[in-house]
Short mmCIF file of C-alpha atoms in Angstrom, two decimals:
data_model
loop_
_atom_site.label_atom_id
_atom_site.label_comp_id
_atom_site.label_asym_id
_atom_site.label_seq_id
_atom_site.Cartn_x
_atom_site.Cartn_y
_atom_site.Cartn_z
CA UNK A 1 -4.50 5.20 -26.18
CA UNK A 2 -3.58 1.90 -25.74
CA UNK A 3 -6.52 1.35 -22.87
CA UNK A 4 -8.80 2.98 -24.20
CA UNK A 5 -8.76 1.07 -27.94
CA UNK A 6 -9.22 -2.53 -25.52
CA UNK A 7 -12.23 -1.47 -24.51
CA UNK A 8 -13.64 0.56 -26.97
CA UNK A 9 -15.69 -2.72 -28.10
CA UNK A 10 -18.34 -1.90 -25.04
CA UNK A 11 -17.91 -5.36 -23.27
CA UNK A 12 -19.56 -5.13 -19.74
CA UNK A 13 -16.66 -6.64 -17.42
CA UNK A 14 -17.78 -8.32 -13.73
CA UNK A 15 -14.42 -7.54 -12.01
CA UNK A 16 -11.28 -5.52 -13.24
CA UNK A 17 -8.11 -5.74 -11.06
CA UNK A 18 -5.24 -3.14 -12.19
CA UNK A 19 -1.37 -3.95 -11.13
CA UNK A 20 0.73 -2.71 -13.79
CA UNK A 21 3.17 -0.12 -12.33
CA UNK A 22 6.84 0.53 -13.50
CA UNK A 23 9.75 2.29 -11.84
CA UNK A 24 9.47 5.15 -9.15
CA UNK A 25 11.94 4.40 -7.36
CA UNK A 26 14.97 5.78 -6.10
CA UNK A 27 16.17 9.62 -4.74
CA UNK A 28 14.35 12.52 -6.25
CA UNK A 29 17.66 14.52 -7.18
CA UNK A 30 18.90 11.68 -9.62
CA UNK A 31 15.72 11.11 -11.24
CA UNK A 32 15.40 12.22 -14.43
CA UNK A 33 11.98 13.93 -15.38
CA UNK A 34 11.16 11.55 -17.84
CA UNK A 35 11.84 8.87 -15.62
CA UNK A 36 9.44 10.76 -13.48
CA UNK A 37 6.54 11.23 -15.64
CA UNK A 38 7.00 7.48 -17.05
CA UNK A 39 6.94 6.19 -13.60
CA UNK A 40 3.65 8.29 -13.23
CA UNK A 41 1.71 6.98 -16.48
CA UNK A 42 2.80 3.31 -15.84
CA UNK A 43 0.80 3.60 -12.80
CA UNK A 44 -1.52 6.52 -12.16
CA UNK A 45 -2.48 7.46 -15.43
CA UNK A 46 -3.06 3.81 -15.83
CA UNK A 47 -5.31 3.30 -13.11
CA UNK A 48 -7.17 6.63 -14.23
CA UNK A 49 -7.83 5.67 -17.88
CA UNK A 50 -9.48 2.42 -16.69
CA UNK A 51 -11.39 4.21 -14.50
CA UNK A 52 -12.64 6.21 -17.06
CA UNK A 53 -13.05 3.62 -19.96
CA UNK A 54 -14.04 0.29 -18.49
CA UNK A 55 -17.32 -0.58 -18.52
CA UNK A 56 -17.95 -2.52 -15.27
CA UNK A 57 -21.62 -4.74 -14.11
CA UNK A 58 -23.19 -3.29 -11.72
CA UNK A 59 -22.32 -4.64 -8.35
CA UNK A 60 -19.04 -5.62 -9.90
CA UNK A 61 -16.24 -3.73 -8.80
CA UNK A 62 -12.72 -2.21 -9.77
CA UNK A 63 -9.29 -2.65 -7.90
CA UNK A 64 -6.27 -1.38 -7.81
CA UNK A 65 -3.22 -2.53 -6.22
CA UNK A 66 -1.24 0.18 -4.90
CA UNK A 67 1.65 -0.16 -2.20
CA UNK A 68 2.30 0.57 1.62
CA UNK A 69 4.23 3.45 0.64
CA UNK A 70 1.49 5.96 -0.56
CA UNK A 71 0.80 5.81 3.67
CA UNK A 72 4.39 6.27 4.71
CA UNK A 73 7.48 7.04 3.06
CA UNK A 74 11.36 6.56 3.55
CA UNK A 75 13.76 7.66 1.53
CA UNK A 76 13.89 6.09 -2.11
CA UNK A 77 10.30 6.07 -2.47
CA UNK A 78 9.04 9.81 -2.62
CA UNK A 79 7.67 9.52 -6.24
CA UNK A 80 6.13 5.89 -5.46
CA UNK A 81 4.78 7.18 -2.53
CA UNK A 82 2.82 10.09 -4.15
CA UNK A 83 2.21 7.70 -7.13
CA UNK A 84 0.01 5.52 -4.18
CA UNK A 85 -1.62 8.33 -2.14
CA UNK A 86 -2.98 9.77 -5.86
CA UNK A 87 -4.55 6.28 -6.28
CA UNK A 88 -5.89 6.24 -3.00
CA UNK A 89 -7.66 9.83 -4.08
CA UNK A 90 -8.48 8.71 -7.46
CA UNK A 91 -10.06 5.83 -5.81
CA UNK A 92 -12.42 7.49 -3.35
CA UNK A 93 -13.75 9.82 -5.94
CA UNK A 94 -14.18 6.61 -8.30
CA UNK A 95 -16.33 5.17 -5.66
CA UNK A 96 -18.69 7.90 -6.12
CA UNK A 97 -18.09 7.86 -9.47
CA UNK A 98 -18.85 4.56 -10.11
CA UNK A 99 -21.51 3.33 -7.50
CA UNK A 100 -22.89 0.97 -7.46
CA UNK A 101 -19.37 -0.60 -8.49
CA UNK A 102 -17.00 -1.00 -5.95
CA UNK A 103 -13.84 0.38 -6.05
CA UNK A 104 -11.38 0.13 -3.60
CA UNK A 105 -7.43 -0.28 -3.48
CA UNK A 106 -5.44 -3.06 -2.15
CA UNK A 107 -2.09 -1.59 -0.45
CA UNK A 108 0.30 -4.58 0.88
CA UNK A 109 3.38 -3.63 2.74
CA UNK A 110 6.78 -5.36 1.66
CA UNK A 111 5.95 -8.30 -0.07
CA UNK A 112 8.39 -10.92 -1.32
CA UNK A 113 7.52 -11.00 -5.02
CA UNK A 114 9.73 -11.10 -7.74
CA UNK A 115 10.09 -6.90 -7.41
CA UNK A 116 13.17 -7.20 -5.14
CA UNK A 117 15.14 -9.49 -7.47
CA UNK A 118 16.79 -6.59 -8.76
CA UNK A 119 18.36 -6.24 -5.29
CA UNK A 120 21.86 -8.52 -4.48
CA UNK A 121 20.37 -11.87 -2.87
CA UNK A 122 22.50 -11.11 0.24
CA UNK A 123 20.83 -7.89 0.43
CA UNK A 124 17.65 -9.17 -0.09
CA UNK A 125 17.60 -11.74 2.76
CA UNK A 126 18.85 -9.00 4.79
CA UNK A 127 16.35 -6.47 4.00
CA UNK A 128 13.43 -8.84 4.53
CA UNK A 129 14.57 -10.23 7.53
CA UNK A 130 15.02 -6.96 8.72
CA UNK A 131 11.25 -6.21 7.65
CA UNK A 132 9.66 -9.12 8.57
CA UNK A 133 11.04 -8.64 12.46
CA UNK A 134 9.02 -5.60 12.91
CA UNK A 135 5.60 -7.37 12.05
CA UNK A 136 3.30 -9.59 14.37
CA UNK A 137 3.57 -12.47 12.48
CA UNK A 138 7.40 -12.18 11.93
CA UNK A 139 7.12 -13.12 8.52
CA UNK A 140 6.63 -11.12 4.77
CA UNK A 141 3.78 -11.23 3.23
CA UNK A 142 3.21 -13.19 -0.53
CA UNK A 143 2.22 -12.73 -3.70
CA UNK A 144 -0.81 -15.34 -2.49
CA UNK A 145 -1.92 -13.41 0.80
CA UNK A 146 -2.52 -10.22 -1.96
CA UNK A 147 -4.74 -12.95 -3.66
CA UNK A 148 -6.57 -13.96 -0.98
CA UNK A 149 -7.41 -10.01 0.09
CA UNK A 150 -8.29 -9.64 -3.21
CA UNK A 151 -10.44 -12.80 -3.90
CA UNK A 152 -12.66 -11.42 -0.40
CA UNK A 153 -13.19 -8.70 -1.52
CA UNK A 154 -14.33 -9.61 -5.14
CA UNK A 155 -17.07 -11.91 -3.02
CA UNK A 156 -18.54 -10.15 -0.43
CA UNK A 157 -20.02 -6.76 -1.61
CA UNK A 158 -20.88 -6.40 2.37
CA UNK A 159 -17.21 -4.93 3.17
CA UNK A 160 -16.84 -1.49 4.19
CA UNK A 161 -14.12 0.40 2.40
CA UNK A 162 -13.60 2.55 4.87
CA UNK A 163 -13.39 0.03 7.64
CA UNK A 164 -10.61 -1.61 6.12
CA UNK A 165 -8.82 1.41 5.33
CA UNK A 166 -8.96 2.71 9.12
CA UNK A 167 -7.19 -0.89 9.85
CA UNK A 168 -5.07 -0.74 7.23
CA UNK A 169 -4.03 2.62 8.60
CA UNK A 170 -3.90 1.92 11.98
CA UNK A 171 -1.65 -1.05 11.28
CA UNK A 172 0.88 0.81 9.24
CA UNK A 173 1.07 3.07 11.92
CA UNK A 174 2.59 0.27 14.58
CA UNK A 175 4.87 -1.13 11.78
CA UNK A 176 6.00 2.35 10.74
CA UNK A 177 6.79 3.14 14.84
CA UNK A 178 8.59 -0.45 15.22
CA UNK A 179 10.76 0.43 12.56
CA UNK A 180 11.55 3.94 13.62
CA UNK A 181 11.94 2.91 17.52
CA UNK A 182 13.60 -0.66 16.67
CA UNK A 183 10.81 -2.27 18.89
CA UNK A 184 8.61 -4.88 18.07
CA UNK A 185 5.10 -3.87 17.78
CA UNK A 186 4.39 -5.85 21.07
CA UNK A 187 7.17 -4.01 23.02
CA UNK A 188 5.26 -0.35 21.70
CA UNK A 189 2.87 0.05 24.85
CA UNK A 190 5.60 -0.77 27.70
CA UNK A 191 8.17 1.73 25.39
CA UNK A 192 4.73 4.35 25.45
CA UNK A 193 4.24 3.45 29.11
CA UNK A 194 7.71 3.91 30.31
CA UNK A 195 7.65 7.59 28.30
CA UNK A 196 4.39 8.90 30.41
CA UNK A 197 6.18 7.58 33.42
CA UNK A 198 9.40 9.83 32.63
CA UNK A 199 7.41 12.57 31.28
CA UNK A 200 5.39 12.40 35.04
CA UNK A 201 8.25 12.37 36.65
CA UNK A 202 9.53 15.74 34.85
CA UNK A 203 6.69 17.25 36.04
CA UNK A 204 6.90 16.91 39.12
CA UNK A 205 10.62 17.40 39.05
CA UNK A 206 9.56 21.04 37.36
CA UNK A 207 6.89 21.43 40.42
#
């Protein structure tokens, strides 16, 4: 109710960017339903009533920040994870919705923001040095390369949604194999190669 009384007074807004979200995490079995269901309207339900309330300029657009997860999951994030991949529906629908606003959803991977302070500082360094090994740049992202992506794509109306998502896919794709083989992404086509080579010489073994 809350959303919808702020802007019930019809102003016409240039640019809305949504990144409230609250809880989510942790295993499914010790998660209380109402945990569940908070978790849900802290952060879908959210994103849907401004959706469906805002009144946005047209060319403007509408984004929501989502998470890495809603592509892949690990354990602790299953209700995050489906909390993401509903934006990313409730975002392609809204861009039919909505045209000729934009609407598109900014997903970072592990970024070091002020999330992970509930985690021991030991832990922390840990965890993100353990991330950050798996990616190109050997580093976490920050709170300001979010602001950058989502400065661009405020400006230039020319970007293609669908483009980016197909990178942004692609790319979780390498991370999520570096983490699951304990390669870096660079070492991924020799580990590939050297499989087809075994797998060629099974074959021929067999024949």
């Amino acid at each position: 109710a809350a959303v919808e009384a702020f802007f019930k007074d019809g102003t016409v807004w240039d640019h809305i960017v949504v990144t409230v979200g609250q809880g989510g995490r942790g295993p499914l079995p010790a998660m209380s339903m109402s945990d569940a269901l908070a978790a849900m309207d802290a952060k879908f339900w959210c994103c849907f009533r401004i959706g469906r309330s805002a009144k946005i300029a047209a060319g403007g657009s509408l984004t929501f920040v989502s998470g890495g997860e809603g592509h892949r999951g690990q354990i602790g994030t299953t209700l995050i994870s489906s909390i993401n991949a509903a934006i990313a529906g409730l975002t392609r629908g809204l861009a039919i919705e909505l045209a000729p606003v934009r609407v598109n959803t900014l997903s970072p991977g592990t970024t070091d923001t002020p999330l992970w302070d509930r985690m021991k500082p030991d832990e922390r360094t840990a965890m993100f040095k353990r991330v950050a090994d798996t990616l190109p740049v050997k580093r976490l992202g920050q709170a300001e390369d979010a602001a950058h992506s989502l400065q661009t794509w405020l400006r230039h109306a020319d970007l293609d949604p669908e483009a980016l998502a197909d990178i942004d896919a692609r790319m979780g794709l390498w991370v999520a194999l570096s983490r699951r083989y304990k390669r870096t992404p660079q070492e991924l086509p020799s580990l590939y190669l050297g499989w087809q080579q075994e797998l060629a010489r099974l074959d021929a073994a067999v024949d």
